[in-house]
């Protein structure tokens, strides 16, 4: 297989992830977009194929698993406190009405 194809796919995945981070307001969808970007980086590292690239890919997989664990715990706590997972409402006080 030509090595350009995985790089183009990884660039498209990363672009979709960046779009999701910039546009989405739901914290769960925000985490999914970050995971999409991490998977794009993994695709590039595995395509590079060197031993160092595969070690870094394994490190990114471990980092992504830890990020999901901590991120979902924060989102669950946010939902328990605020009854919403919209990131626009995170900094507001309890009695404040959303605009």
PDB file of N, CA and C in Angstrom:
ATOM      1  N   UNK A   1       0.845  -1.183   0.000  1.00  0.00           N
ATOM      2  CA  UNK A   1       0.000   0.000   0.000  1.00  0.00           C
ATOM      3  C   UNK A   1       0.886   1.240   0.000  1.00  0.00           C
ATOM      4  N   UNK A   2       0.454   2.239  -0.690  1.00  0.00           N
ATOM      5  CA  UNK A   2       1.209   3.477  -0.788  1.00  0.00           C
ATOM      6  C   UNK A   2       1.133   4.213   0.553  1.00  0.00           C
ATOM      7  N   UNK A   3       2.262   4.722   1.078  1.00  0.00           N
ATOM      8  CA  UNK A   3       2.237   5.331   2.415  1.00  0.00           C
ATOM      9  C   UNK A   3       1.514   6.675   2.482  1.00  0.00           C
ATOM     10  N   UNK A   4       1.166   7.254   1.363  1.00  0.00           N
ATOM     11  CA  UNK A   4       0.476   8.548   1.391  1.00  0.00           C
ATOM     12  C   UNK A   4      -0.972   8.381   1.850  1.00  0.00           C
ATOM     13  N   UNK A   5      -1.583   7.251   1.518  1.00  0.00           N
ATOM     14  CA  UNK A   5      -2.998   7.037   1.838  1.00  0.00           C
ATOM     15  C   UNK A   5      -3.264   7.103   3.349  1.00  0.00           C
ATOM     16  N   UNK A   6      -2.497   6.402   4.208  1.00  0.00           N
ATOM     17  CA  UNK A   6      -2.758   6.527   5.651  1.00  0.00           C
ATOM     18  C   UNK A   6      -2.517   7.942   6.178  1.00  0.00           C
ATOM     19  N   UNK A   7      -1.549   8.657   5.584  1.00  0.00           N
ATOM     20  CA  UNK A   7      -1.306  10.029   6.030  1.00  0.00           C
ATOM     21  C   UNK A   7      -2.483  10.942   5.695  1.00  0.00           C
ATOM     22  N   UNK A   8      -3.078  10.744   4.534  1.00  0.00           N
ATOM     23  CA  UNK A   8      -4.241  11.556   4.146  1.00  0.00           C
ATOM     24  C   UNK A   8      -5.436  11.217   5.037  1.00  0.00           C
ATOM     25  N   UNK A   9      -5.628   9.925   5.310  1.00  0.00           N
ATOM     26  CA  UNK A   9      -6.723   9.511   6.196  1.00  0.00           C
ATOM     27  C   UNK A   9      -6.508  10.073   7.601  1.00  0.00           C
ATOM     28  N   UNK A  10      -5.269  10.026   8.091  1.00  0.00           N
ATOM     29  CA  UNK A  10      -4.963  10.560   9.419  1.00  0.00           C
ATOM     30  C   UNK A  10      -5.190  12.070   9.464  1.00  0.00           C
ATOM     31  N   UNK A  11      -4.824  12.765   8.393  1.00  0.00           N
ATOM     32  CA  UNK A  11      -5.054  14.214   8.348  1.00  0.00           C
ATOM     33  C   UNK A  11      -6.549  14.527   8.367  1.00  0.00           C
ATOM     34  N   UNK A  12      -7.328  13.730   7.641  1.00  0.00           N
ATOM     35  CA  UNK A  12      -8.784  13.939   7.635  1.00  0.00           C
ATOM     36  C   UNK A  12      -9.375  13.646   9.016  1.00  0.00           C
ATOM     37  N   UNK A  13      -8.932  12.565   9.655  1.00  0.00           N
ATOM     38  CA  UNK A  13      -9.413  12.256  11.004  1.00  0.00           C
ATOM     39  C   UNK A  13      -9.058  13.363  11.980  1.00  0.00           C
ATOM     40  N   UNK A  14      -7.837  13.864  11.888  1.00  0.00           N
ATOM     41  CA  UNK A  14      -7.412  14.934  12.781  1.00  0.00           C
ATOM     42  C   UNK A  14      -8.225  16.207  12.527  1.00  0.00           C
ATOM     43  N   UNK A  15      -8.506  16.502  11.266  1.00  0.00           N
ATOM     44  CA  UNK A  15      -9.303  17.684  10.933  1.00  0.00           C
ATOM     45  C   UNK A  15     -10.724  17.558  11.482  1.00  0.00           C
ATOM     46  N   UNK A  16     -11.323  16.357  11.372  1.00  0.00           N
ATOM     47  CA  UNK A  16     -12.650  16.149  11.955  1.00  0.00           C
ATOM     48  C   UNK A  16     -12.612  16.306  13.475  1.00  0.00           C
ATOM     49  N   UNK A  17     -11.544  15.847  14.101  1.00  0.00           N
ATOM     50  CA  UNK A  17     -11.402  15.992  15.541  1.00  0.00           C
ATOM     51  C   UNK A  17     -11.278  17.443  15.965  1.00  0.00           C
ATOM     52  N   UNK A  18     -10.476  18.209  15.228  1.00  0.00           N
ATOM     53  CA  UNK A  18     -10.331  19.637  15.535  1.00  0.00           C
ATOM     54  C   UNK A  18     -11.665  20.350  15.344  1.00  0.00           C
ATOM     55  N   UNK A  19     -12.372  20.011  14.279  1.00  0.00           N
ATOM     56  CA  UNK A  19     -13.693  20.606  14.051  1.00  0.00           C
ATOM     57  C   UNK A  19     -14.635  20.277  15.216  1.00  0.00           C
ATOM     58  N   UNK A  20     -14.602  19.032  15.684  1.00  0.00           N
ATOM     59  CA  UNK A  20     -15.454  18.637  16.801  1.00  0.00           C
ATOM     60  C   UNK A  20     -15.114  19.372  18.082  1.00  0.00           C
ATOM     61  N   UNK A  21     -13.824  19.598  18.338  1.00  0.00           N
ATOM     62  CA  UNK A  21     -13.419  20.323  19.550  1.00  0.00           C
ATOM     63  C   UNK A  21     -13.854  21.773  19.471  1.00  0.00           C
ATOM     64  N   UNK A  22     -13.754  22.378  18.301  1.00  0.00           N
ATOM     65  CA  UNK A  22     -14.081  23.795  18.175  1.00  0.00           C
ATOM     66  C   UNK A  22     -15.580  24.068  18.138  1.00  0.00           C
ATOM     67  N   UNK A  23     -16.378  23.123  17.646  1.00  0.00           N
ATOM     68  CA  UNK A  23     -17.797  23.387  17.425  1.00  0.00           C
ATOM     69  C   UNK A  23     -18.685  22.824  18.530  1.00  0.00           C
ATOM     70  N   UNK A  24     -18.378  21.661  19.040  1.00  0.00           N
ATOM     71  CA  UNK A  24     -19.268  20.985  19.984  1.00  0.00           C
ATOM     72  C   UNK A  24     -19.299  21.670  21.334  1.00  0.00           C
ATOM     73  N   UNK A  25     -20.453  21.617  21.983  1.00  0.00           N
ATOM     74  CA  UNK A  25     -20.618  22.178  23.321  1.00  0.00           C
ATOM     75  C   UNK A  25     -20.844  21.099  24.363  1.00  0.00           C
ATOM     76  N   UNK A  26     -21.183  19.907  23.935  1.00  0.00           N
ATOM     77  CA  UNK A  26     -21.410  18.796  24.840  1.00  0.00           C
ATOM     78  C   UNK A  26     -20.057  18.194  25.223  1.00  0.00           C
ATOM     79  N   UNK A  27     -19.833  17.992  26.518  1.00  0.00           N
ATOM     80  CA  UNK A  27     -18.527  17.532  26.993  1.00  0.00           C
ATOM     81  C   UNK A  27     -18.214  16.114  26.525  1.00  0.00           C
ATOM     82  N   UNK A  28     -19.211  15.266  26.406  1.00  0.00           N
ATOM     83  CA  UNK A  28     -18.967  13.894  25.947  1.00  0.00           C
ATOM     84  C   UNK A  28     -18.528  13.901  24.482  1.00  0.00           C
ATOM     85  N   UNK A  29     -19.180  14.695  23.658  1.00  0.00           N
ATOM     86  CA  UNK A  29     -18.782  14.800  22.262  1.00  0.00           C
ATOM     87  C   UNK A  29     -17.413  15.452  22.118  1.00  0.00           C
ATOM     88  N   UNK A  30     -17.081  16.341  23.041  1.00  0.00           N
ATOM     89  CA  UNK A  30     -15.758  16.948  23.056  1.00  0.00           C
ATOM     90  C   UNK A  30     -14.686  15.896  23.320  1.00  0.00           C
ATOM     91  N   UNK A  31     -14.939  14.999  24.265  1.00  0.00           N
ATOM     92  CA  UNK A  31     -14.001  13.909  24.540  1.00  0.00           C
ATOM     93  C   UNK A  31     -13.869  12.972  23.336  1.00  0.00           C
ATOM     94  N   UNK A  32     -14.982  12.728  22.648  1.00  0.00           N
ATOM     95  CA  UNK A  32     -14.928  11.873  21.469  1.00  0.00           C
ATOM     96  C   UNK A  32     -14.079  12.515  20.370  1.00  0.00           C
ATOM     97  N   UNK A  33     -14.166  13.826  20.228  1.00  0.00           N
ATOM     98  CA  UNK A  33     -13.361  14.516  19.222  1.00  0.00           C
ATOM     99  C   UNK A  33     -11.874  14.455  19.575  1.00  0.00           C
ATOM    100  N   UNK A  34     -11.551  14.567  20.850  1.00  0.00           N
ATOM    101  CA  UNK A  34     -10.149  14.449  21.269  1.00  0.00           C
ATOM    102  C   UNK A  34      -9.643  13.035  21.004  1.00  0.00           C
ATOM    103  N   UNK A  35     -10.475  12.035  21.253  1.00  0.00           N
ATOM    104  CA  UNK A  35     -10.087  10.653  20.954  1.00  0.00           C
ATOM    105  C   UNK A  35      -9.859  10.453  19.457  1.00  0.00           C
ATOM    106  N   UNK A  36     -10.648  11.098  18.637  1.00  0.00           N
ATOM    107  CA  UNK A  36     -10.458  11.017  17.185  1.00  0.00           C
ATOM    108  C   UNK A  36      -9.103  11.588  16.790  1.00  0.00           C
ATOM    109  N   UNK A  37      -8.713  12.695  17.413  1.00  0.00           N
ATOM    110  CA  UNK A  37      -7.405  13.275  17.117  1.00  0.00           C
ATOM    111  C   UNK A  37      -6.274  12.361  17.592  1.00  0.00           C
ATOM    112  N   UNK A  38      -6.437  11.735  18.759  1.00  0.00           N
ATOM    113  CA  UNK A  38      -5.418  10.808  19.247  1.00  0.00           C
ATOM    114  C   UNK A  38      -5.294   9.584  18.335  1.00  0.00           C
ATOM    115  N   UNK A  39      -6.406   9.108  17.805  1.00  0.00           N
ATOM    116  CA  UNK A  39      -6.359   7.980  16.869  1.00  0.00           C
ATOM    117  C   UNK A  39      -5.680   8.366  15.556  1.00  0.00           C
ATOM    118  N   UNK A  40      -5.854   9.604  15.131  1.00  0.00           N
ATOM    119  CA  UNK A  40      -5.162  10.064  13.928  1.00  0.00           C
ATOM    120  C   UNK A  40      -3.653  10.072  14.155  1.00  0.00           C
ATOM    121  N   UNK A  41      -3.233  10.507  15.325  1.00  0.00           N
ATOM    122  CA  UNK A  41      -1.805  10.497  15.654  1.00  0.00           C
ATOM    123  C   UNK A  41      -1.287   9.060  15.705  1.00  0.00           C
ATOM    124  N   UNK A  42      -2.071   8.144  16.263  1.00  0.00           N
ATOM    125  CA  UNK A  42      -1.673   6.735  16.300  1.00  0.00           C
ATOM    126  C   UNK A  42      -1.508   6.171  14.897  1.00  0.00           C
ATOM    127  N   UNK A  43      -2.399   6.531  13.995  1.00  0.00           N
ATOM    128  CA  UNK A  43      -2.298   6.051  12.617  1.00  0.00           C
ATOM    129  C   UNK A  43      -1.009   6.533  11.966  1.00  0.00           C
ATOM    130  N   UNK A  44      -0.631   7.765  12.213  1.00  0.00           N
ATOM    131  CA  UNK A  44       0.615   8.291  11.668  1.00  0.00           C
ATOM    132  C   UNK A  44       1.811   7.572  12.270  1.00  0.00           C
ATOM    133  N   UNK A  45       1.782   7.339  13.585  1.00  0.00           N
ATOM    134  CA  UNK A  45       2.909   6.677  14.238  1.00  0.00           C
ATOM    135  C   UNK A  45       3.066   5.234  13.769  1.00  0.00           C
ATOM    136  N   UNK A  46       1.962   4.533  13.600  1.00  0.00           N
ATOM    137  CA  UNK A  46       2.042   3.148  13.139  1.00  0.00           C
ATOM    138  C   UNK A  46       2.468   3.095  11.675  1.00  0.00           C
ATOM    139  N   UNK A  47       2.027   4.060  10.886  1.00  0.00           N
ATOM    140  CA  UNK A  47       2.420   4.099   9.481  1.00  0.00           C
ATOM    141  C   UNK A  47       3.920   4.355   9.347  1.00  0.00           C
ATOM    142  N   UNK A  48       4.466   5.154  10.244  1.00  0.00           N
ATOM    143  CA  UNK A  48       5.910   5.412  10.203  1.00  0.00           C
ATOM    144  C   UNK A  48       6.675   4.104  10.354  1.00  0.00           C
ATOM    145  N   UNK A  49       6.188   3.195  11.204  1.00  0.00           N
ATOM    146  CA  UNK A  49       6.676   1.828  11.221  1.00  0.00           C
ATOM    147  C   UNK A  49       7.977   1.561  11.935  1.00  0.00           C
ATOM    148  N   UNK A  50       8.652   2.555  12.401  1.00  0.00           N
ATOM    149  CA  UNK A  50       9.881   2.276  13.128  1.00  0.00           C
ATOM    150  C   UNK A  50       9.539   1.769  14.521  1.00  0.00           C
ATOM    151  N   UNK A  51      10.526   1.219  15.191  1.00  0.00           N
ATOM    152  CA  UNK A  51      10.308   0.712  16.549  1.00  0.00           C
ATOM    153  C   UNK A  51       9.921   1.854  17.475  1.00  0.00           C
ATOM    154  N   UNK A  52      10.558   2.994  17.303  1.00  0.00           N
ATOM    155  CA  UNK A  52      10.250   4.146  18.151  1.00  0.00           C
ATOM    156  C   UNK A  52       8.821   4.630  17.911  1.00  0.00           C
ATOM    157  N   UNK A  53       8.359   4.606  16.665  1.00  0.00           N
ATOM    158  CA  UNK A  53       6.993   5.018  16.359  1.00  0.00           C
ATOM    159  C   UNK A  53       5.974   4.101  16.990  1.00  0.00           C
ATOM    160  N   UNK A  54       6.261   2.798  17.014  1.00  0.00           N
ATOM    161  CA  UNK A  54       5.332   1.852  17.632  1.00  0.00           C
ATOM    162  C   UNK A  54       5.305   2.010  19.143  1.00  0.00           C
ATOM    163  N   UNK A  55       6.424   2.341  19.750  1.00  0.00           N
ATOM    164  CA  UNK A  55       6.462   2.591  21.194  1.00  0.00           C
ATOM    165  C   UNK A  55       5.650   3.838  21.518  1.00  0.00           C
ATOM    166  N   UNK A  56       5.809   4.880  20.718  1.00  0.00           N
ATOM    167  CA  UNK A  56       5.025   6.091  20.933  1.00  0.00           C
ATOM    168  C   UNK A  56       3.537   5.834  20.712  1.00  0.00           C
ATOM    169  N   UNK A  57       3.192   4.981  19.758  1.00  0.00           N
ATOM    170  CA  UNK A  57       1.790   4.643  19.516  1.00  0.00           C
ATOM    171  C   UNK A  57       1.200   3.942  20.731  1.00  0.00           C
ATOM    172  N   UNK A  58       1.955   3.029  21.331  1.00  0.00           N
ATOM    173  CA  UNK A  58       1.496   2.360  22.547  1.00  0.00           C
ATOM    174  C   UNK A  58       1.323   3.363  23.676  1.00  0.00           C
ATOM    175  N   UNK A  59       2.236   4.315  23.784  1.00  0.00           N
ATOM    176  CA  UNK A  59       2.126   5.363  24.803  1.00  0.00           C
ATOM    177  C   UNK A  59       0.876   6.213  24.577  1.00  0.00           C
ATOM    178  N   UNK A  60       0.560   6.539  23.336  1.00  0.00           N
ATOM    179  CA  UNK A  60      -0.634   7.344  23.045  1.00  0.00           C
ATOM    180  C   UNK A  60      -1.900   6.561  23.372  1.00  0.00           C
ATOM    181  N   UNK A  61      -1.902   5.249  23.141  1.00  0.00           N
ATOM    182  CA  UNK A  61      -3.067   4.428  23.492  1.00  0.00           C
ATOM    183  C   UNK A  61      -3.288   4.429  24.999  1.00  0.00           C
ATOM    184  N   UNK A  62      -2.212   4.299  25.764  1.00  0.00           N
ATOM    185  CA  UNK A  62      -2.322   4.344  27.234  1.00  0.00           C
ATOM    186  C   UNK A  62      -2.792   5.720  27.688  1.00  0.00           C
ATOM    187  N   UNK A  63      -2.265   6.763  27.075  1.00  0.00           N
ATOM    188  CA  UNK A  63      -2.678   8.120  27.412  1.00  0.00           C
ATOM    189  C   UNK A  63      -4.154   8.347  27.096  1.00  0.00           C
ATOM    190  N   UNK A  64      -4.621   7.817  25.974  1.00  0.00           N
ATOM    191  CA  UNK A  64      -6.029   7.969  25.596  1.00  0.00           C
ATOM    192  C   UNK A  64      -6.941   7.237  26.583  1.00  0.00           C
ATOM    193  N   UNK A  65      -6.524   6.057  27.042  1.00  0.00           N
ATOM    194  CA  UNK A  65      -7.336   5.323  28.010  1.00  0.00           C
ATOM    195  C   UNK A  65      -7.411   6.074  29.336  1.00  0.00           C
ATOM    196  N   UNK A  66      -6.299   6.634  29.768  1.00  0.00           N
ATOM    197  CA  UNK A  66      -6.303   7.414  31.014  1.00  0.00           C
ATOM    198  C   UNK A  66      -7.135   8.681  30.863  1.00  0.00           C
ATOM    199  N   UNK A  67      -7.050   9.306  29.704  1.00  0.00           N
ATOM    200  CA  UNK A  67      -7.819  10.536  29.462  1.00  0.00           C
ATOM    201  C   UNK A  67      -9.319  10.266  29.490  1.00  0.00           C
ATOM    202  N   UNK A  68      -9.739   9.158  28.923  1.00  0.00           N
ATOM    203  CA  UNK A  68     -11.158   8.816  28.936  1.00  0.00           C
ATOM    204  C   UNK A  68     -11.624   8.527  30.358  1.00  0.00           C
ATOM    205  N   UNK A  69     -10.821   7.811  31.118  1.00  0.00           N
ATOM    206  CA  UNK A  69     -11.200   7.503  32.505  1.00  0.00           C
ATOM    207  C   UNK A  69     -11.372   8.751  33.347  1.00  0.00           C
ATOM    208  N   UNK A  70     -10.396   9.635  33.294  1.00  0.00           N
ATOM    209  CA  UNK A  70     -10.464  10.873  34.080  1.00  0.00           C
ATOM    210  C   UNK A  70     -11.527  11.805  33.521  1.00  0.00           C
ATOM    211  N   UNK A  71     -11.604  11.909  32.192  1.00  0.00           N
ATOM    212  CA  UNK A  71     -12.579  12.809  31.574  1.00  0.00           C
ATOM    213  C   UNK A  71     -14.016  12.412  31.878  1.00  0.00           C
ATOM    214  N   UNK A  72     -14.323  11.130  31.795  1.00  0.00           N
ATOM    215  CA  UNK A  72     -15.684  10.691  32.108  1.00  0.00           C
ATOM    216  C   UNK A  72     -16.014  10.879  33.579  1.00  0.00           C
ATOM    217  N   UNK A  73     -15.028  10.711  34.469  1.00  0.00           N
ATOM    218  CA  UNK A  73     -15.268  10.964  35.899  1.00  0.00           C
ATOM    219  C   UNK A  73     -15.587  12.439  36.136  1.00  0.00           C
ATOM    220  N   UNK A  74     -14.869  13.328  35.469  1.00  0.00           N
ATOM    221  CA  UNK A  74     -15.132  14.769  35.606  1.00  0.00           C
ATOM    222  C   UNK A  74     -16.502  15.111  35.038  1.00  0.00           C
ATOM    223  N   UNK A  75     -16.861  14.528  33.894  1.00  0.00           N
ATOM    224  CA  UNK A  75     -18.161  14.811  33.281  1.00  0.00           C
ATOM    225  C   UNK A  75     -19.302  14.298  34.164  1.00  0.00           C
ATOM    226  N   UNK A  76     -19.149  13.121  34.747  1.00  0.00           N
ATOM    227  CA  UNK A  76     -20.187  12.608  35.646  1.00  0.00           C
ATOM    228  C   UNK A  76     -20.359  13.497  36.865  1.00  0.00           C
ATOM    229  N   UNK A  77     -19.257  13.971  37.438  1.00  0.00           N
ATOM    230  CA  UNK A  77     -19.350  14.877  38.586  1.00  0.00           C
ATOM    231  C   UNK A  77     -19.983  16.204  38.182  1.00  0.00           C
ATOM    232  N   UNK A  78     -19.634  16.702  37.004  1.00  0.00           N
ATOM    233  CA  UNK A  78     -20.238  17.931  36.496  1.00  0.00           C
ATOM    234  C   UNK A  78     -21.740  17.760  36.317  1.00  0.00           C
ATOM    235  N   UNK A  79     -22.155  16.618  35.806  1.00  0.00           N
ATOM    236  CA  UNK A  79     -23.583  16.369  35.619  1.00  0.00           C
ATOM    237  C   UNK A  79     -24.306  16.275  36.958  1.00  0.00           C
ATOM    238  N   UNK A  80     -23.674  15.668  37.948  1.00  0.00           N
ATOM    239  CA  UNK A  80     -24.311  15.579  39.268  1.00  0.00           C
ATOM    240  C   UNK A  80     -24.484  16.947  39.906  1.00  0.00           C
ATOM    241  N   UNK A  81     -23.521  17.844  39.698  1.00  0.00           N
ATOM    242  CA  UNK A  81     -23.596  19.169  40.305  1.00  0.00           C
ATOM    243  C   UNK A  81     -24.486  20.124  39.524  1.00  0.00           C
ATOM    244  N   UNK A  82     -24.387  20.119  38.203  1.00  0.00           N
ATOM    245  CA  UNK A  82     -25.058  21.133  37.374  1.00  0.00           C
ATOM    246  C   UNK A  82     -26.265  20.633  36.594  1.00  0.00           C
ATOM    247  N   UNK A  83     -26.458  19.322  36.500  1.00  0.00           N
ATOM    248  CA  UNK A  83     -27.522  18.709  35.702  1.00  0.00           C
ATOM    249  C   UNK A  83     -27.406  19.045  34.226  1.00  0.00           C
ATOM    250  N   UNK A  84     -26.189  19.341  33.779  1.00  0.00           N
ATOM    251  CA  UNK A  84     -25.918  19.575  32.367  1.00  0.00           C
ATOM    252  C   UNK A  84     -24.463  19.220  32.093  1.00  0.00           C
ATOM    253  N   UNK A  85     -24.166  18.846  30.866  1.00  0.00           N
ATOM    254  CA  UNK A  85     -22.784  18.586  30.473  1.00  0.00           C
ATOM    255  C   UNK A  85     -22.338  19.543  29.373  1.00  0.00           C
ATOM    256  N   UNK A  86     -23.028  20.673  29.252  1.00  0.00           N
ATOM    257  CA  UNK A  86     -22.666  21.687  28.276  1.00  0.00           C
ATOM    258  C   UNK A  86     -21.474  22.470  28.812  1.00  0.00           C
ATOM    259  N   UNK A  87     -20.410  22.555  28.034  1.00  0.00           N
ATOM    260  CA  UNK A  87     -19.199  23.201  28.515  1.00  0.00           C
ATOM    261  C   UNK A  87     -19.351  24.715  28.627  1.00  0.00           C
ATOM    262  N   UNK A  88     -20.350  25.302  27.995  1.00  0.00           N
ATOM    263  CA  UNK A  88     -20.586  26.738  28.134  1.00  0.00           C
ATOM    264  C   UNK A  88     -21.077  27.096  29.535  1.00  0.00           C
ATOM    265  N   UNK A  89     -21.724  26.153  30.217  1.00  0.00           N
ATOM    266  CA  UNK A  89     -22.290  26.422  31.534  1.00  0.00           C
ATOM    267  C   UNK A  89     -21.355  26.055  32.680  1.00  0.00           C
ATOM    268  N   UNK A  90     -20.136  25.664  32.401  1.00  0.00           N
ATOM    269  CA  UNK A  90     -19.233  25.184  33.456  1.00  0.00           C
ATOM    270  C   UNK A  90     -18.848  26.301  34.397  1.00  0.00           C
ATOM    271  N   UNK A  91     -18.527  27.470  33.915  1.00  0.00           N
ATOM    272  CA  UNK A  91     -18.042  28.565  34.767  1.00  0.00           C
ATOM    273  C   UNK A  91     -19.122  29.371  35.445  1.00  0.00           C
ATOM    274  N   UNK A  92     -20.382  29.081  35.200  1.00  0.00           N
ATOM    275  CA  UNK A  92     -21.482  29.880  35.754  1.00  0.00           C
ATOM    276  C   UNK A  92     -21.789  29.453  37.180  1.00  0.00           C
ATOM    277  N   UNK A  93     -22.311  30.391  37.945  1.00  0.00           N
ATOM    278  CA  UNK A  93     -22.719  30.114  39.314  1.00  0.00           C
ATOM    279  C   UNK A  93     -24.021  29.307  39.314  1.00  0.00           C
ATOM    280  N   UNK A  94     -24.383  28.757  40.471  1.00  0.00           N
ATOM    281  CA  UNK A  94     -25.569  27.894  40.558  1.00  0.00           C
ATOM    282  C   UNK A  94     -26.863  28.618  40.227  1.00  0.00           C
ATOM    283  N   UNK A  95     -27.036  29.866  40.668  1.00  0.00           N
ATOM    284  CA  UNK A  95     -28.283  30.572  40.460  1.00  0.00           C
ATOM    285  C   UNK A  95     -28.367  31.324  39.158  1.00  0.00           C
ATOM    286  N   UNK A  96     -27.304  31.323  38.371  1.00  0.00           N
ATOM    287  CA  UNK A  96     -27.269  32.094  37.154  1.00  0.00           C
ATOM    288  C   UNK A  96     -28.101  31.455  36.049  1.00  0.00           C
ATOM    289  N   UNK A  97     -28.834  32.266  35.331  1.00  0.00           N
ATOM    290  CA  UNK A  97     -29.670  31.776  34.234  1.00  0.00           C
ATOM    291  C   UNK A  97     -28.843  31.767  32.957  1.00  0.00           C
ATOM    292  N   UNK A  98     -28.826  30.638  32.215  1.00  0.00           N
ATOM    293  CA  UNK A  98     -28.057  30.624  30.952  1.00  0.00           C
ATOM    294  C   UNK A  98     -28.648  31.582  29.936  1.00  0.00           C
ATOM    295  N   UNK A  99     -27.776  32.257  29.194  1.00  0.00           N
ATOM    296  CA  UNK A  99     -28.225  33.231  28.197  1.00  0.00           C
ATOM    297  C   UNK A  99     -28.647  32.571  26.917  1.00  0.00           C
TER     298      UNK A  99
END
